[in-house]
XYZ file of C-alpha atoms in Angstrom:
381
model
C -23.516 -39.675 24.834
C -20.557 -39.128 22.419
C -23.201 -38.002 19.595
C -24.948 -35.538 21.875
C -25.801 -32.320 19.760
C -26.990 -28.959 20.165
C -30.106 -26.958 18.458
C -28.357 -27.344 15.160
C -28.190 -30.859 15.134
C -24.241 -31.350 14.805
C -22.856 -33.515 17.224
C -19.986 -32.615 19.979
C -17.159 -34.021 18.285
C -17.931 -32.454 15.148
C -18.333 -29.109 16.838
C -15.140 -29.416 18.929
C -13.159 -30.162 15.749
C -14.434 -27.212 13.872
C -15.245 -24.678 16.922
C -14.133 -21.255 16.341
C -12.368 -21.693 12.728
C -12.331 -18.770 10.614
C -13.820 -18.949 7.132
C -11.522 -20.779 4.729
C -9.396 -18.353 2.508
C -7.221 -20.130 -0.134
C -3.444 -20.448 1.082
C -4.261 -19.671 4.403
C -3.974 -22.219 7.458
C -7.223 -23.593 8.793
C -6.253 -22.294 12.291
C -4.089 -19.109 12.086
C -1.258 -18.907 14.298
C -1.014 -16.863 17.213
C -1.008 -13.030 16.772
C 1.877 -11.183 18.954
C 0.647 -7.815 19.097
C 0.841 -5.161 21.767
C -0.660 -2.564 19.097
C -2.217 -2.377 15.501
C -1.947 -0.179 12.808
C -4.647 2.511 13.586
C -4.823 5.611 11.435
C -7.464 7.989 12.010
C -10.285 7.370 14.559
C -9.788 4.221 16.879
C -12.429 2.325 15.427
C -12.461 -1.365 14.325
C -12.249 -4.710 16.511
C -8.292 -4.460 17.418
C -6.779 -1.089 18.773
C -4.583 -2.397 21.751
C -3.257 -5.922 22.859
C -4.847 -5.338 26.262
C -8.355 -5.018 24.805
C -8.451 -7.589 22.083
C -6.501 -9.890 19.828
C -7.653 -12.052 16.850
C -6.289 -15.273 18.553
C -8.723 -14.693 21.457
C -11.207 -14.106 19.204
C -10.914 -17.260 17.571
C -10.776 -18.969 20.879
C -13.780 -16.994 22.276
C -15.802 -18.049 19.428
C -14.876 -21.863 19.717
C -15.954 -21.757 23.378
C -19.062 -19.820 22.878
C -20.182 -22.444 20.229
C -19.541 -25.205 22.759
C -21.302 -23.583 25.615
C -24.209 -22.507 23.587
C -24.439 -23.960 20.393
C -26.479 -22.590 17.706
C -27.081 -19.418 19.683
C -25.612 -16.282 18.422
C -26.717 -14.172 21.379
C -23.744 -15.349 23.676
C -20.448 -13.596 24.441
C -17.354 -15.398 25.636
C -14.369 -13.606 27.142
C -11.314 -15.397 27.736
C -8.865 -14.520 30.927
C -5.141 -15.520 31.994
C -6.756 -18.148 34.650
C -9.782 -19.713 36.159
C -9.692 -17.469 38.894
C -9.127 -14.293 36.798
C -12.397 -15.423 35.265
C -14.249 -15.807 38.478
C -13.032 -12.716 39.956
C -14.222 -10.838 36.966
C -17.836 -11.944 37.588
C -17.716 -11.561 41.020
C -16.186 -8.026 41.354
C -17.743 -6.593 38.208
C -20.970 -7.415 39.377
C -21.171 -6.711 42.839
C -21.179 -3.555 45.107
C -20.724 -2.318 48.703
C -23.893 -3.362 50.503
C -24.948 -6.301 47.966
C -25.085 -9.970 49.014
C -23.922 -12.969 47.193
C -24.351 -16.644 47.924
C -21.347 -19.007 47.490
C -21.132 -22.671 48.011
C -19.472 -23.684 51.191
C -17.965 -26.839 49.692
C -16.345 -25.020 46.513
C -13.137 -24.626 45.241
C -10.491 -24.050 47.970
C -9.563 -20.515 46.701
C -13.257 -19.458 47.345
C -12.752 -18.613 51.318
C -9.917 -16.017 49.815
C -12.594 -14.443 47.539
C -14.976 -14.162 50.416
C -12.501 -12.410 52.622
C -11.842 -9.908 49.813
C -15.672 -9.548 49.104
C -16.080 -8.466 52.819
C -13.374 -6.254 52.919
C -15.486 -4.503 50.335
C -18.547 -4.322 52.416
C -20.252 -7.177 50.477
C -22.254 -9.517 52.338
C -21.175 -13.277 51.769
C -23.681 -16.146 52.415
C -22.571 -19.696 51.848
C -24.658 -23.061 51.826
C -23.455 -26.705 50.695
C -24.127 -27.683 47.189
C -26.179 -30.994 47.989
C -29.937 -30.730 48.400
C -30.048 -27.404 46.664
C -29.256 -25.785 50.046
C -28.243 -22.672 48.679
C -32.027 -21.871 48.192
C -32.440 -21.133 51.973
C -29.996 -18.323 52.027
C -30.972 -16.674 48.437
C -33.430 -13.774 49.427
C -32.014 -10.341 48.886
C -29.007 -11.601 47.096
C -27.465 -10.098 44.013
C -25.637 -13.109 42.877
C -25.740 -16.893 43.245
C -22.623 -18.520 42.678
C -23.162 -22.303 41.870
C -20.527 -24.976 41.651
C -21.758 -28.342 40.284
C -20.304 -31.067 40.447
C -18.669 -29.390 43.532
C -14.797 -29.661 43.847
C -13.380 -31.924 45.556
C -16.749 -33.617 46.933
C -18.600 -34.032 43.563
C -22.086 -32.937 45.084
C -24.455 -31.822 42.436
C -27.272 -29.624 42.539
C -30.415 -28.670 40.345
C -29.070 -25.507 38.250
C -32.578 -25.165 36.516
C -34.355 -25.044 40.201
C -31.681 -22.698 41.613
C -31.634 -20.341 38.633
C -35.307 -20.036 38.394
C -35.448 -19.142 41.978
C -32.708 -16.777 42.035
C -34.268 -14.821 38.988
C -37.493 -14.575 40.925
C -35.789 -13.134 43.588
C -33.840 -10.695 41.146
C -30.539 -12.299 41.824
C -27.886 -13.282 38.716
C -26.711 -16.579 38.661
C -23.244 -17.846 37.693
C -22.335 -21.509 37.271
C -18.707 -22.864 37.536
C -18.743 -25.392 34.697
C -15.052 -26.438 35.115
C -15.609 -29.978 36.210
C -18.103 -30.663 33.809
C -16.764 -28.694 30.678
C -19.383 -27.573 27.865
C -19.563 -31.132 26.662
C -20.830 -32.472 30.076
C -23.342 -29.734 30.986
C -24.401 -26.273 29.503
C -25.317 -23.908 32.085
C -26.987 -21.219 30.121
C -29.409 -23.817 28.664
C -30.394 -24.549 32.308
C -31.178 -20.924 32.865
C -27.784 -19.437 34.301
C -26.375 -15.912 33.355
C -22.934 -16.809 33.372
C -21.068 -20.123 32.494
C -17.383 -19.699 33.974
C -14.482 -22.102 33.997
C -10.978 -22.732 34.227
C -9.468 -23.805 30.928
C -6.373 -24.947 32.550
C -8.267 -28.308 33.340
C -10.238 -30.562 31.023
C -11.090 -28.086 28.359
C -7.499 -27.755 27.280
C -6.441 -31.096 28.958
C -2.637 -31.220 28.592
C -1.694 -29.377 31.865
C 0.449 -26.934 30.223
C -1.868 -23.758 29.919
C -3.275 -21.530 32.141
C -6.623 -20.157 31.062
C -10.149 -19.114 32.102
C -13.549 -17.895 30.186
C -16.659 -16.524 31.020
C -19.603 -17.052 28.508
C -22.922 -15.110 29.053
C -25.988 -13.825 27.380
C -26.736 -10.536 28.770
C -24.788 -7.473 27.031
C -24.870 -5.272 29.839
C -23.413 -7.918 32.231
C -20.828 -9.104 29.888
C -19.781 -5.477 29.354
C -19.137 -5.216 32.798
C -16.972 -8.177 32.794
C -15.333 -6.983 29.852
C -14.486 -3.665 31.406
C -13.203 -5.556 34.524
C -10.681 -7.591 32.340
C -9.423 -4.293 30.765
C -8.962 -2.651 34.150
C -7.254 -5.596 35.618
C -5.534 -6.653 32.607
C -6.032 -10.372 33.554
C -5.489 -11.440 29.877
C -4.258 -14.613 28.305
C -1.211 -14.646 26.291
C -1.689 -15.101 22.389
C 0.044 -18.512 22.599
C -1.763 -19.909 25.537
C -4.763 -18.997 23.474
C -3.848 -20.629 20.488
C -2.725 -23.866 22.437
C -5.963 -23.766 23.965
C -7.896 -23.505 20.587
C -5.842 -26.288 19.157
C -6.569 -28.565 22.226
C -10.127 -28.157 22.066
C -10.247 -30.061 18.783
C -9.614 -33.216 20.697
C -12.095 -32.321 23.773
C -14.727 -34.852 22.681
C -12.297 -37.595 22.234
C -10.639 -37.043 25.528
C -13.884 -36.500 27.508
C -15.542 -39.514 26.219
C -12.388 -41.802 26.852
C -11.949 -40.240 30.305
C -15.465 -40.281 31.470
C -15.614 -44.013 30.612
C -12.498 -44.655 32.307
C -13.473 -42.602 35.406
C -16.815 -44.886 35.797
C -14.791 -47.920 35.737
C -12.441 -46.802 38.360
C -15.416 -45.692 40.335
C -17.038 -49.036 40.064
C -13.752 -50.848 40.992
C -13.306 -48.566 44.113
C -17.122 -49.132 44.846
C -16.473 -52.910 44.867
C -13.213 -52.856 47.201
C -13.632 -54.691 50.272
C -13.517 -51.623 52.193
C -16.088 -48.748 52.337
C -14.156 -45.866 50.624
C -16.976 -43.567 50.475
C -16.568 -43.282 46.731
C -18.190 -40.490 44.783
C -18.596 -40.151 41.334
C -22.126 -38.675 39.648
C -21.903 -41.305 36.899
C -22.373 -44.142 39.509
C -26.063 -44.957 39.751
C -25.624 -45.551 43.460
C -24.198 -42.119 43.971
C -26.342 -39.445 45.739
C -25.929 -37.112 42.815
C -26.836 -39.461 40.241
C -30.328 -38.649 39.758
C -29.973 -34.938 39.534
C -26.724 -35.256 37.388
C -28.517 -37.629 35.014
C -31.186 -34.953 34.263
C -28.947 -31.893 33.471
C -25.345 -33.412 32.606
C -24.274 -34.934 29.260
C -21.485 -36.524 30.643
C -20.354 -36.867 34.261
C -16.451 -35.723 34.268
C -13.090 -37.221 34.813
C -12.859 -36.877 38.748
C -13.340 -39.546 41.327
C -13.205 -39.005 45.033
C -12.753 -41.384 48.044
C -11.373 -41.703 51.417
C -8.796 -43.860 52.985
C -8.970 -44.444 56.510
C -5.838 -42.566 57.581
C -3.441 -40.013 56.414
C -0.364 -42.537 56.324
C -2.687 -45.013 54.577
C -3.559 -42.368 51.699
C 0.342 -41.197 51.402
C 1.187 -44.826 50.927
C -1.722 -45.442 48.140
C -0.171 -42.297 46.453
C 3.265 -43.587 46.630
C 2.362 -47.065 45.247
C 0.788 -45.821 42.137
C 2.693 -46.374 38.691
C 0.508 -44.847 36.124
C -0.944 -41.722 38.251
C 0.877 -38.755 39.180
C 1.010 -37.441 42.575
C -0.106 -33.732 41.582
C -2.719 -31.372 41.934
C -5.433 -30.132 39.432
C -7.395 -32.260 37.361
C -8.300 -33.140 33.801
C -5.340 -34.011 31.984
C -4.561 -36.641 29.508
C -2.183 -38.122 32.197
C -4.103 -39.461 35.246
C -3.404 -37.497 38.564
C -4.349 -37.963 42.139
C -3.657 -36.144 45.389
C -4.366 -36.080 49.405
C -6.521 -33.025 49.002
C -6.416 -32.129 52.769
C -2.748 -31.193 52.289
C -3.807 -27.710 50.992
C -5.778 -27.312 54.218
C -8.714 -25.252 52.402
C -11.175 -28.347 51.862
C -13.441 -29.536 54.722
C -12.208 -32.985 53.995
C -10.765 -36.065 55.872
C -7.149 -36.328 56.012
C -7.180 -39.335 54.041
C -9.424 -37.893 51.172
C -8.319 -38.637 47.708
C -9.160 -36.686 44.383
C -8.233 -39.087 41.591
C -8.245 -37.578 37.888
C -8.853 -39.917 35.447
C -6.767 -39.636 32.144
C -6.495 -41.230 28.819
C -4.509 -44.249 29.858
C -5.790 -47.746 28.885
C -8.676 -48.335 31.045
C -7.727 -51.674 32.290
C -4.379 -50.749 33.037
C -5.438 -47.668 34.982
C -7.891 -49.725 37.047
C -5.260 -52.405 37.853
C -2.880 -49.789 39.109
C -5.221 -48.108 41.555
C -6.384 -51.442 42.883
C -2.867 -52.577 43.125
C -1.894 -49.639 44.963
C -4.943 -49.902 47.174
C -3.802 -53.533 48.259
C -0.174 -52.504 48.543
C -1.030 -49.633 50.788
C -3.003 -51.854 52.988
C -0.166 -54.060 54.131
């Protein structure tokens, strides 16, 4: 999987290392430092790419080109816009494309903030329909919708839907399609190649991978739709800082290294959990026994770093988390340091009290598997 290439035949590692870099100039750095500017020299008519800091920034430009090259290799007709967070990116698509009287289809098992989005949409007079990710169930509520929002794999349940099938059905009914690509990353899945209109993600997670940046992005192909997203960013001002954008671009250079290591370790952890004497209800799209494996193997290049499973009680889950030595009890996912949490503590996900979301980091695989199994054993006492 590590050599997966795009239409121009370059491998993912090569692309990640060089994505978005400017043309080389003698004595200039290969990746220019962050540009801190609220305004630019602008005599005469306000033409050119950089006029005011809320609209554009050269550091954003390099990062946006880098993400676009990963999301749609070899395709020059896509545009990427970066945002202050993943939720800023999600909001920009939803609120720029929908009007009062429109209908939108959301996943009923998606990210826990989506219910807040639903409440705001309904307050604006937009009809919200929901259906679970598994079994392409969103097809059943698609008629008449203006926008279909897909989250695959879903967070935290890790169900997978057929993006190509859903996109074709949505387009036949006149709906736009957005895919939350956060968990997969562009190296795991490329929604635009599967027919989606937007690929949206939180760059806070595995894309940047160090747990020190809040960032989001939207990549799309339709100029009019992306112009509306850009206009929303300008109106709301949900822009990333230049330092965050620069750190994100720097981090992308190691994306393929991190993703391949984390994916391999996640599979090892999932297999160890599957083979544990108790039935833990393990979910990981890369497990051949997983209900999502068939579809995931058809549309994903890599299966992600998140594994989920359930312990019998909340108390057992808390003891398990406390017994871990190499895994931090923290939210979010995708970082080089493994994290885990009892997801039900937030109250926004339809999961059991003992449900654990485990994000596999870059620690040595054997050490991580041993730590997880030792914590399981200790928590059972």
